[in-house]
């Protein structure tokens, strides 16, 4: 009897850990509309929403580990940059020469990583960058989001300073597979 109860406990724990380790699933979709003239800043090759196209939304991101796989993207956090409004964490704009990032909604974690540093590993190098904003995975295609689609759930949206620190040639800036961890 004891061995049956022990086995049942092991099975339940294994099942629970398996569920927690699974990747998150989409939470919905939003329908895009074309932005008003001159309302979608395409600096850094940013996408603008397209009328009638559906965009997937997420409330979660993949689990964080000591080396979380992500896609590094390029963003300007300066005034009039493609990042749009001031950063969520401090309501400020940040120089493109400062290593700062925005994280997908799940990793941003309701601002719990605000003004904390993460370590980004890519291109054989690493850099510490401060989290200053959310790359919203739940909404988009409106003025608050510069008429850009929602972020995928695995994005570290980084300033030019991060790309420079990783030694990536400027001609290759845009998207790159990386790993990150809390610093």
Short mmCIF file of N, CA and C in Angstrom, two decimals:
data_model
loop_
_atom_site.label_atom_id
_atom_site.label_comp_id
_atom_site.label_asym_id
_atom_site.label_seq_id
_atom_site.Cartn_x
_atom_site.Cartn_y
_atom_site.Cartn_z
N UNK A 1 0.83 -1.20 0.00
CA UNK A 1 0.00 0.00 0.00
C UNK A 1 0.87 1.26 0.00
N UNK A 2 1.93 1.27 0.86
CA UNK A 2 2.80 2.43 0.93
C UNK A 2 3.45 2.71 -0.42
N UNK A 3 3.87 1.66 -1.09
CA UNK A 3 4.54 1.85 -2.39
C UNK A 3 3.56 2.38 -3.44
N UNK A 4 2.29 2.00 -3.36
CA UNK A 4 1.29 2.52 -4.30
C UNK A 4 1.05 4.01 -4.08
N UNK A 5 0.97 4.43 -2.82
CA UNK A 5 0.78 5.85 -2.50
C UNK A 5 2.01 6.64 -2.94
N UNK A 6 3.20 6.11 -2.65
CA UNK A 6 4.44 6.76 -3.05
C UNK A 6 4.50 6.92 -4.57
N UNK A 7 4.16 5.87 -5.29
CA UNK A 7 4.16 5.91 -6.75
C UNK A 7 3.16 6.94 -7.27
N UNK A 8 1.98 7.00 -6.65
CA UNK A 8 0.97 7.97 -7.05
C UNK A 8 1.48 9.41 -6.84
N UNK A 9 2.13 9.66 -5.72
CA UNK A 9 2.69 10.98 -5.44
C UNK A 9 3.74 11.34 -6.50
N UNK A 10 4.61 10.41 -6.83
CA UNK A 10 5.65 10.65 -7.85
C UNK A 10 5.01 10.97 -9.20
N UNK A 11 4.00 10.22 -9.58
CA UNK A 11 3.31 10.46 -10.85
C UNK A 11 2.68 11.85 -10.87
N UNK A 12 2.00 12.22 -9.79
CA UNK A 12 1.37 13.54 -9.72
C UNK A 12 2.40 14.67 -9.77
N UNK A 13 3.50 14.53 -9.06
CA UNK A 13 4.55 15.55 -9.10
C UNK A 13 5.15 15.67 -10.50
N UNK A 14 5.40 14.55 -11.14
CA UNK A 14 5.96 14.56 -12.49
C UNK A 14 4.99 15.23 -13.45
N UNK A 15 3.72 14.93 -13.35
CA UNK A 15 2.70 15.53 -14.22
C UNK A 15 2.64 17.04 -14.00
N UNK A 16 2.66 17.46 -12.72
CA UNK A 16 2.61 18.89 -12.41
C UNK A 16 3.83 19.61 -12.98
N UNK A 17 5.01 19.05 -12.81
CA UNK A 17 6.22 19.68 -13.35
C UNK A 17 6.18 19.72 -14.87
N UNK A 18 5.64 18.69 -15.50
CA UNK A 18 5.52 18.67 -16.96
C UNK A 18 4.61 19.80 -17.43
N UNK A 19 3.50 20.02 -16.75
CA UNK A 19 2.58 21.09 -17.13
C UNK A 19 3.26 22.45 -17.00
N UNK A 20 4.01 22.65 -15.88
CA UNK A 20 4.68 23.93 -15.67
C UNK A 20 5.76 24.18 -16.71
N UNK A 21 6.38 23.12 -17.21
CA UNK A 21 7.49 23.27 -18.16
C UNK A 21 7.01 23.53 -19.58
N UNK A 22 5.74 23.35 -19.85
CA UNK A 22 5.24 23.54 -21.20
C UNK A 22 5.28 25.02 -21.60
N UNK A 23 5.42 25.26 -22.88
CA UNK A 23 5.40 26.62 -23.39
C UNK A 23 3.99 27.20 -23.26
N UNK A 24 3.92 28.51 -23.20
CA UNK A 24 2.59 29.13 -23.08
C UNK A 24 1.88 29.10 -24.44
N UNK A 25 0.59 29.23 -24.39
CA UNK A 25 -0.24 29.17 -25.59
C UNK A 25 -0.84 30.54 -25.89
N UNK A 26 -1.21 30.78 -27.15
CA UNK A 26 -1.84 32.06 -27.49
C UNK A 26 -3.08 32.31 -26.64
N UNK A 27 -3.31 33.59 -26.35
CA UNK A 27 -4.49 33.95 -25.55
C UNK A 27 -5.61 34.53 -26.41
N UNK A 28 -5.30 34.86 -27.65
CA UNK A 28 -6.33 35.42 -28.53
C UNK A 28 -5.74 35.97 -29.80
N UNK A 29 -6.56 36.77 -30.48
CA UNK A 29 -6.13 37.42 -31.71
C UNK A 29 -6.77 38.80 -31.76
N UNK A 30 -6.07 39.72 -32.43
CA UNK A 30 -6.67 41.02 -32.71
C UNK A 30 -6.62 41.24 -34.20
N UNK A 31 -7.58 42.00 -34.69
CA UNK A 31 -7.66 42.31 -36.11
C UNK A 31 -6.99 43.65 -36.36
N UNK A 32 -6.05 43.67 -37.28
CA UNK A 32 -5.33 44.88 -37.60
C UNK A 32 -6.13 45.84 -38.46
N UNK A 33 -5.75 47.09 -38.34
CA UNK A 33 -6.28 48.13 -39.23
C UNK A 33 -5.08 48.93 -39.72
N UNK A 34 -5.21 49.51 -40.90
CA UNK A 34 -4.12 50.33 -41.41
C UNK A 34 -3.96 51.57 -40.53
N UNK A 35 -2.71 51.94 -40.21
CA UNK A 35 -2.51 53.13 -39.39
C UNK A 35 -2.86 54.40 -40.17
N UNK A 36 -3.24 55.45 -39.45
CA UNK A 36 -3.44 56.74 -40.12
C UNK A 36 -2.12 57.18 -40.76
N UNK A 37 -2.16 58.05 -41.75
CA UNK A 37 -0.94 58.50 -42.41
C UNK A 37 0.10 59.01 -41.41
N UNK A 38 1.36 58.58 -41.60
CA UNK A 38 2.49 59.01 -40.78
C UNK A 38 2.34 58.67 -39.29
N UNK A 39 1.58 57.62 -38.97
CA UNK A 39 1.37 57.26 -37.57
C UNK A 39 2.07 55.97 -37.15
N UNK A 40 2.77 55.31 -38.06
CA UNK A 40 3.50 54.10 -37.70
C UNK A 40 4.97 54.33 -38.07
N UNK A 41 5.81 54.47 -37.06
CA UNK A 41 7.23 54.72 -37.27
C UNK A 41 7.91 53.41 -37.66
N UNK A 42 8.49 53.37 -38.85
CA UNK A 42 9.12 52.14 -39.32
C UNK A 42 10.64 52.15 -39.17
N UNK A 43 11.14 53.02 -38.28
CA UNK A 43 12.55 53.00 -37.94
C UNK A 43 12.89 51.58 -37.49
N UNK A 44 14.09 51.13 -37.76
CA UNK A 44 14.55 49.78 -37.38
C UNK A 44 13.70 48.68 -38.00
N UNK A 45 13.11 48.97 -39.16
CA UNK A 45 12.31 47.98 -39.90
C UNK A 45 11.10 47.48 -39.12
N UNK A 46 10.52 48.32 -38.26
CA UNK A 46 9.33 47.93 -37.51
C UNK A 46 8.17 47.67 -38.46
N UNK A 47 7.35 46.68 -38.10
CA UNK A 47 6.16 46.36 -38.88
C UNK A 47 5.02 47.29 -38.49
N UNK A 48 4.18 47.59 -39.45
CA UNK A 48 2.94 48.32 -39.18
C UNK A 48 1.78 47.35 -39.39
N UNK A 49 0.72 47.52 -38.63
CA UNK A 49 -0.46 46.66 -38.76
C UNK A 49 -1.06 46.81 -40.14
N UNK A 50 -1.66 45.73 -40.61
CA UNK A 50 -2.30 45.71 -41.92
C UNK A 50 -3.79 45.44 -41.73
N UNK A 51 -4.58 46.17 -42.48
CA UNK A 51 -6.04 46.06 -42.38
C UNK A 51 -6.49 44.63 -42.65
N UNK A 52 -7.27 44.09 -41.74
CA UNK A 52 -7.86 42.76 -41.91
C UNK A 52 -6.97 41.61 -41.51
N UNK A 53 -5.68 41.85 -41.27
CA UNK A 53 -4.78 40.77 -40.84
C UNK A 53 -4.99 40.50 -39.36
N UNK A 54 -4.99 39.23 -38.99
CA UNK A 54 -5.14 38.86 -37.58
C UNK A 54 -3.77 38.62 -36.97
N UNK A 55 -3.61 39.14 -35.75
CA UNK A 55 -2.35 39.02 -35.02
C UNK A 55 -2.59 38.26 -33.73
N UNK A 56 -1.72 37.30 -33.45
CA UNK A 56 -1.83 36.46 -32.25
C UNK A 56 -1.38 37.25 -31.03
N UNK A 57 -2.10 37.08 -29.92
CA UNK A 57 -1.74 37.71 -28.66
C UNK A 57 -1.39 36.65 -27.62
N UNK A 58 -0.59 37.06 -26.64
CA UNK A 58 -0.16 36.17 -25.55
C UNK A 58 -0.20 36.94 -24.24
N UNK A 59 -0.60 36.26 -23.17
CA UNK A 59 -0.52 36.82 -21.82
C UNK A 59 0.68 36.24 -21.08
N UNK A 60 1.36 35.29 -21.70
CA UNK A 60 2.46 34.59 -21.04
C UNK A 60 3.67 34.56 -21.97
N UNK A 61 4.79 34.17 -21.39
CA UNK A 61 6.03 33.94 -22.14
C UNK A 61 6.57 32.59 -21.72
N UNK A 62 7.52 32.03 -22.48
CA UNK A 62 8.12 30.76 -22.05
C UNK A 62 8.74 30.90 -20.66
N UNK A 63 8.87 29.79 -19.93
CA UNK A 63 9.44 29.85 -18.58
C UNK A 63 10.85 30.43 -18.59
N UNK A 64 11.18 31.18 -17.54
CA UNK A 64 12.51 31.78 -17.40
C UNK A 64 13.41 30.77 -16.70
N UNK A 65 14.65 30.66 -17.22
CA UNK A 65 15.64 29.76 -16.62
C UNK A 65 16.97 30.51 -16.53
N UNK A 66 18.02 29.79 -16.23
CA UNK A 66 19.34 30.42 -16.17
C UNK A 66 19.86 30.76 -17.56
N UNK A 67 19.22 30.22 -18.59
CA UNK A 67 19.56 30.58 -19.98
C UNK A 67 18.29 30.45 -20.83
N UNK A 68 17.48 31.49 -20.77
CA UNK A 68 16.20 31.51 -21.46
C UNK A 68 16.40 31.89 -22.92
N UNK A 69 15.93 31.04 -23.81
CA UNK A 69 16.05 31.31 -25.25
C UNK A 69 15.06 32.40 -25.65
N UNK A 70 15.51 33.33 -26.50
CA UNK A 70 14.66 34.44 -26.93
C UNK A 70 15.11 34.93 -28.29
N UNK A 71 14.32 35.84 -28.85
CA UNK A 71 14.70 36.53 -30.07
C UNK A 71 15.00 37.97 -29.71
N UNK A 72 16.20 38.41 -30.04
CA UNK A 72 16.59 39.80 -29.83
C UNK A 72 16.12 40.61 -31.02
N UNK A 73 15.44 41.71 -30.75
CA UNK A 73 15.00 42.62 -31.81
C UNK A 73 15.54 44.01 -31.51
N UNK A 74 15.44 44.89 -32.47
CA UNK A 74 15.98 46.24 -32.37
C UNK A 74 14.87 47.24 -32.15
N UNK A 75 15.07 48.15 -31.19
CA UNK A 75 14.07 49.15 -30.86
C UNK A 75 14.76 50.44 -30.45
N UNK A 76 14.14 51.55 -30.78
CA UNK A 76 14.61 52.84 -30.29
C UNK A 76 13.73 53.26 -29.13
N UNK A 77 14.37 53.61 -28.02
CA UNK A 77 13.66 54.05 -26.82
C UNK A 77 13.70 55.58 -26.70
N UNK A 78 14.24 56.24 -27.73
CA UNK A 78 14.35 57.70 -27.73
C UNK A 78 13.02 58.34 -28.12
N UNK A 79 12.87 59.62 -27.78
CA UNK A 79 11.69 60.37 -28.20
C UNK A 79 11.64 60.35 -29.72
N UNK A 80 10.47 60.15 -30.28
CA UNK A 80 10.23 60.05 -31.73
C UNK A 80 10.82 58.78 -32.35
N UNK A 81 11.28 57.84 -31.52
CA UNK A 81 11.77 56.57 -32.03
C UNK A 81 10.63 55.61 -32.27
N UNK A 82 10.94 54.43 -32.81
CA UNK A 82 9.89 53.46 -33.14
C UNK A 82 9.30 52.80 -31.90
N UNK A 83 9.86 53.06 -30.72
CA UNK A 83 9.30 52.51 -29.49
C UNK A 83 8.00 53.18 -29.07
N UNK A 84 7.71 54.33 -29.67
CA UNK A 84 6.46 55.02 -29.38
C UNK A 84 6.53 55.85 -28.11
N UNK A 85 5.70 55.53 -27.15
CA UNK A 85 5.56 56.31 -25.91
C UNK A 85 6.77 56.14 -25.00
N UNK A 86 6.87 56.96 -23.95
CA UNK A 86 7.94 56.77 -22.97
C UNK A 86 7.88 55.36 -22.37
N UNK A 87 8.99 54.91 -21.82
CA UNK A 87 9.07 53.56 -21.25
C UNK A 87 8.10 53.39 -20.09
N UNK A 88 7.51 52.20 -20.00
CA UNK A 88 6.53 51.87 -18.95
C UNK A 88 7.11 51.99 -17.55
N UNK A 89 8.36 51.56 -17.36
CA UNK A 89 8.92 51.46 -16.01
C UNK A 89 9.13 52.80 -15.34
N UNK A 90 9.55 53.81 -16.11
CA UNK A 90 9.90 55.09 -15.49
C UNK A 90 9.31 56.30 -16.20
N UNK A 91 8.46 56.05 -17.20
CA UNK A 91 7.82 57.12 -17.96
C UNK A 91 8.85 58.08 -18.58
N UNK A 92 10.00 57.52 -18.97
CA UNK A 92 11.08 58.30 -19.55
C UNK A 92 11.46 57.71 -20.91
N UNK A 93 12.10 58.54 -21.73
CA UNK A 93 12.75 58.06 -22.94
C UNK A 93 14.19 57.73 -22.57
N UNK A 94 14.82 56.85 -23.35
CA UNK A 94 16.20 56.44 -23.08
C UNK A 94 17.02 56.52 -24.35
N UNK A 95 18.25 56.96 -24.21
CA UNK A 95 19.16 57.09 -25.34
C UNK A 95 19.43 55.73 -25.98
N UNK A 96 19.56 55.73 -27.30
CA UNK A 96 19.92 54.50 -28.01
C UNK A 96 21.33 54.05 -27.66
N UNK A 97 22.11 54.92 -27.01
CA UNK A 97 23.48 54.59 -26.60
C UNK A 97 23.53 53.95 -25.22
N UNK A 98 22.37 53.73 -24.61
CA UNK A 98 22.27 53.10 -23.29
C UNK A 98 21.73 51.68 -23.48
N UNK A 99 22.34 50.67 -22.84
CA UNK A 99 21.83 49.30 -22.98
C UNK A 99 20.55 49.08 -22.18
N UNK A 100 19.43 49.23 -22.88
CA UNK A 100 18.11 49.04 -22.27
C UNK A 100 17.28 48.09 -23.14
N UNK A 101 16.29 47.46 -22.52
CA UNK A 101 15.44 46.50 -23.24
C UNK A 101 13.99 46.62 -22.80
N UNK A 102 13.12 46.11 -23.67
CA UNK A 102 11.72 45.85 -23.36
C UNK A 102 11.54 44.33 -23.45
N UNK A 103 10.79 43.75 -22.54
CA UNK A 103 10.55 42.31 -22.54
C UNK A 103 9.10 42.01 -22.91
N UNK A 104 8.88 40.89 -23.58
CA UNK A 104 7.52 40.43 -23.86
C UNK A 104 6.71 40.39 -22.57
N UNK A 105 5.41 40.52 -22.70
CA UNK A 105 4.49 40.67 -21.57
C UNK A 105 4.74 39.68 -20.43
N UNK A 106 4.84 38.41 -20.73
CA UNK A 106 5.02 37.41 -19.66
C UNK A 106 6.31 37.62 -18.90
N UNK A 107 7.40 37.91 -19.59
CA UNK A 107 8.69 38.14 -18.94
C UNK A 107 8.72 39.48 -18.22
N UNK A 108 8.03 40.45 -18.75
CA UNK A 108 7.93 41.77 -18.10
C UNK A 108 7.26 41.60 -16.73
N UNK A 109 6.33 40.67 -16.66
CA UNK A 109 5.75 40.23 -15.40
C UNK A 109 5.15 41.38 -14.58
N UNK A 110 4.24 42.12 -15.21
CA UNK A 110 3.53 43.23 -14.55
C UNK A 110 4.49 44.26 -13.97
N UNK A 111 5.66 44.42 -14.58
CA UNK A 111 6.63 45.40 -14.12
C UNK A 111 7.57 44.91 -13.05
N UNK A 112 7.49 43.64 -12.69
CA UNK A 112 8.35 43.12 -11.63
C UNK A 112 9.83 43.12 -12.00
N UNK A 113 10.16 43.20 -13.29
CA UNK A 113 11.56 43.27 -13.70
C UNK A 113 11.99 44.71 -13.99
N UNK A 114 11.10 45.67 -13.80
CA UNK A 114 11.41 47.07 -14.09
C UNK A 114 12.67 47.54 -13.39
N UNK A 115 13.51 48.19 -14.18
CA UNK A 115 14.75 48.82 -13.73
C UNK A 115 15.75 47.82 -13.15
N UNK A 116 15.48 46.53 -13.33
CA UNK A 116 16.44 45.48 -13.00
C UNK A 116 17.24 45.14 -14.25
N UNK A 117 18.36 44.52 -14.06
CA UNK A 117 19.22 44.16 -15.19
C UNK A 117 19.04 42.69 -15.56
N UNK A 118 19.18 42.45 -16.85
CA UNK A 118 19.26 41.08 -17.36
C UNK A 118 20.60 40.97 -18.08
N UNK A 119 21.08 39.74 -18.20
CA UNK A 119 22.30 39.48 -18.97
C UNK A 119 21.89 38.80 -20.26
N UNK A 120 22.34 39.35 -21.37
CA UNK A 120 22.01 38.84 -22.69
C UNK A 120 23.26 38.19 -23.28
N UNK A 121 23.11 36.96 -23.75
CA UNK A 121 24.21 36.22 -24.37
C UNK A 121 23.88 36.01 -25.84
N UNK A 122 24.78 36.47 -26.71
CA UNK A 122 24.58 36.28 -28.14
C UNK A 122 25.84 36.64 -28.90
N UNK A 123 26.04 36.05 -30.05
CA UNK A 123 27.18 36.34 -30.91
C UNK A 123 28.51 36.10 -30.17
N UNK A 124 28.52 35.17 -29.22
CA UNK A 124 29.74 34.84 -28.49
C UNK A 124 30.10 35.84 -27.41
N UNK A 125 29.23 36.80 -27.11
CA UNK A 125 29.49 37.82 -26.11
C UNK A 125 28.29 37.94 -25.18
N UNK A 126 28.45 38.75 -24.14
CA UNK A 126 27.31 39.02 -23.26
C UNK A 126 27.32 40.48 -22.85
N UNK A 127 26.15 40.98 -22.49
CA UNK A 127 25.97 42.37 -22.07
C UNK A 127 24.85 42.42 -21.04
N UNK A 128 25.00 43.34 -20.08
CA UNK A 128 23.92 43.59 -19.13
C UNK A 128 23.12 44.77 -19.64
N UNK A 129 21.80 44.66 -19.54
CA UNK A 129 20.91 45.73 -19.99
C UNK A 129 19.79 45.88 -18.97
N UNK A 130 19.32 47.12 -18.81
CA UNK A 130 18.25 47.40 -17.86
C UNK A 130 16.89 47.25 -18.54
N UNK A 131 15.97 46.61 -17.85
CA UNK A 131 14.59 46.48 -18.33
C UNK A 131 13.87 47.80 -18.05
N UNK A 132 13.39 48.45 -19.12
CA UNK A 132 12.70 49.73 -18.95
C UNK A 132 11.29 49.73 -19.52
N UNK A 133 10.93 48.64 -20.23
CA UNK A 133 9.63 48.69 -20.91
C UNK A 133 9.10 47.28 -21.16
N UNK A 134 7.83 47.25 -21.53
CA UNK A 134 7.16 46.01 -21.93
C UNK A 134 7.00 46.03 -23.44
N UNK A 135 7.30 44.92 -24.06
CA UNK A 135 6.98 44.71 -25.47
C UNK A 135 5.64 43.98 -25.44
N UNK A 136 4.56 44.72 -25.58
CA UNK A 136 3.21 44.22 -25.31
C UNK A 136 2.81 43.09 -26.24
N UNK A 137 2.58 41.92 -25.65
CA UNK A 137 2.15 40.73 -26.39
C UNK A 137 0.64 40.58 -26.39
N UNK A 138 -0.05 41.47 -25.66
CA UNK A 138 -1.50 41.32 -25.49
C UNK A 138 -2.31 42.27 -26.35
N UNK A 139 -1.66 43.36 -26.81
CA UNK A 139 -2.38 44.39 -27.58
C UNK A 139 -1.47 44.96 -28.65
N UNK A 140 -2.06 45.71 -29.56
CA UNK A 140 -1.30 46.37 -30.61
C UNK A 140 -2.24 47.00 -31.62
N UNK A 141 -1.66 47.51 -32.71
CA UNK A 141 -2.44 48.09 -33.82
C UNK A 141 -3.25 49.31 -33.38
N UNK A 142 -2.75 50.06 -32.39
CA UNK A 142 -3.43 51.28 -31.93
C UNK A 142 -2.38 52.35 -31.64
N UNK A 143 -2.83 53.54 -31.33
CA UNK A 143 -1.89 54.66 -31.14
C UNK A 143 -0.93 54.40 -29.98
N UNK A 144 -1.40 53.75 -28.91
CA UNK A 144 -0.53 53.46 -27.77
C UNK A 144 0.64 52.56 -28.15
N UNK A 145 0.46 51.77 -29.20
CA UNK A 145 1.49 50.81 -29.64
C UNK A 145 2.06 51.20 -31.00
N UNK A 146 1.96 52.48 -31.33
CA UNK A 146 2.52 53.03 -32.57
C UNK A 146 2.00 52.28 -33.81
N UNK A 147 0.79 51.73 -33.72
CA UNK A 147 0.15 51.00 -34.82
C UNK A 147 1.00 49.81 -35.27
N UNK A 148 1.76 49.24 -34.32
CA UNK A 148 2.54 48.03 -34.59
C UNK A 148 1.80 46.83 -34.03
N UNK A 149 2.02 45.65 -34.60
CA UNK A 149 1.37 44.43 -34.10
C UNK A 149 1.83 44.08 -32.69
N UNK A 150 1.09 43.21 -32.00
CA UNK A 150 1.54 42.74 -30.69
C UNK A 150 2.89 42.03 -30.83
N UNK A 151 3.68 42.09 -29.79
CA UNK A 151 4.97 41.38 -29.76
C UNK A 151 4.72 39.88 -29.67
N UNK A 152 5.58 39.09 -30.27
CA UNK A 152 5.56 37.66 -29.94
C UNK A 152 5.88 37.48 -28.45
N UNK A 153 5.75 36.29 -27.93
CA UNK A 153 5.90 36.08 -26.49
C UNK A 153 7.34 35.80 -26.06
N UNK A 154 8.30 35.88 -26.98
CA UNK A 154 9.68 35.50 -26.67
C UNK A 154 10.68 36.58 -27.10
N UNK A 155 10.33 37.85 -26.90
CA UNK A 155 11.12 38.96 -27.43
C UNK A 155 11.88 39.69 -26.33
N UNK A 156 13.15 39.98 -26.62
CA UNK A 156 13.95 40.95 -25.88
C UNK A 156 14.23 42.05 -26.89
N UNK A 157 13.51 43.15 -26.75
CA UNK A 157 13.56 44.27 -27.69
C UNK A 157 14.64 45.23 -27.18
N UNK A 158 15.75 45.37 -27.90
CA UNK A 158 16.94 46.01 -27.36
C UNK A 158 17.35 47.27 -28.10
N UNK A 159 17.97 48.19 -27.35
CA UNK A 159 18.53 49.41 -27.93
C UNK A 159 19.76 49.09 -28.78
N UNK A 160 20.16 50.07 -29.57
CA UNK A 160 21.36 49.91 -30.42
C UNK A 160 22.59 49.60 -29.58
N UNK A 161 22.66 50.14 -28.36
CA UNK A 161 23.81 49.90 -27.48
C UNK A 161 23.98 48.41 -27.17
N UNK A 162 22.88 47.67 -27.03
CA UNK A 162 22.96 46.23 -26.77
C UNK A 162 23.55 45.52 -27.98
N UNK A 163 23.07 45.86 -29.17
CA UNK A 163 23.57 45.24 -30.39
C UNK A 163 25.06 45.53 -30.57
N UNK A 164 25.46 46.77 -30.29
CA UNK A 164 26.89 47.14 -30.39
C UNK A 164 27.72 46.33 -29.40
N UNK A 165 27.25 46.23 -28.14
CA UNK A 165 27.99 45.51 -27.11
C UNK A 165 28.15 44.03 -27.45
N UNK A 166 27.19 43.48 -28.16
CA UNK A 166 27.29 42.07 -28.58
C UNK A 166 28.17 41.91 -29.81
N UNK A 167 28.65 43.02 -30.36
CA UNK A 167 29.56 42.96 -31.50
C UNK A 167 28.91 42.52 -32.80
N UNK A 168 27.61 42.75 -32.93
CA UNK A 168 26.90 42.37 -34.15
C UNK A 168 27.09 43.47 -35.18
N UNK A 169 27.57 43.14 -36.39
CA UNK A 169 27.70 44.16 -37.43
C UNK A 169 26.36 44.84 -37.68
N UNK A 170 26.38 46.16 -37.85
CA UNK A 170 25.14 46.92 -38.02
C UNK A 170 24.29 46.38 -39.16
N UNK A 171 24.91 45.84 -40.18
CA UNK A 171 24.16 45.28 -41.33
C UNK A 171 23.35 44.05 -40.93
N UNK A 172 23.66 43.45 -39.78
CA UNK A 172 22.94 42.26 -39.31
C UNK A 172 21.96 42.56 -38.18
N UNK A 173 21.82 43.83 -37.80
CA UNK A 173 20.88 44.18 -36.74
C UNK A 173 19.44 43.94 -37.21
N UNK A 174 18.60 43.53 -36.31
CA UNK A 174 17.18 43.31 -36.62
C UNK A 174 16.60 42.20 -35.78
N UNK A 175 17.06 40.98 -36.03
CA UNK A 175 16.61 39.81 -35.26
C UNK A 175 17.77 38.85 -35.10
N UNK A 176 17.87 38.29 -33.89
CA UNK A 176 18.94 37.32 -33.62
C UNK A 176 18.52 36.43 -32.46
N UNK A 177 18.83 35.15 -32.55
CA UNK A 177 18.58 34.23 -31.45
C UNK A 177 19.59 34.49 -30.34
N UNK A 178 19.10 34.59 -29.12
CA UNK A 178 19.95 34.86 -27.95
C UNK A 178 19.46 34.01 -26.77
N UNK A 179 20.22 34.09 -25.68
CA UNK A 179 19.80 33.58 -24.39
C UNK A 179 19.91 34.72 -23.41
N UNK A 180 19.04 34.75 -22.42
CA UNK A 180 19.11 35.77 -21.38
C UNK A 180 18.80 35.18 -20.03
N UNK A 181 19.21 35.91 -19.00
CA UNK A 181 18.90 35.51 -17.63
C UNK A 181 18.82 36.77 -16.77
N UNK A 182 18.20 36.67 -15.62
CA UNK A 182 18.20 37.79 -14.68
C UNK A 182 19.64 37.98 -14.20
N UNK A 183 20.08 39.23 -14.12
CA UNK A 183 21.48 39.49 -13.71
C UNK A 183 21.60 39.44 -12.20
#
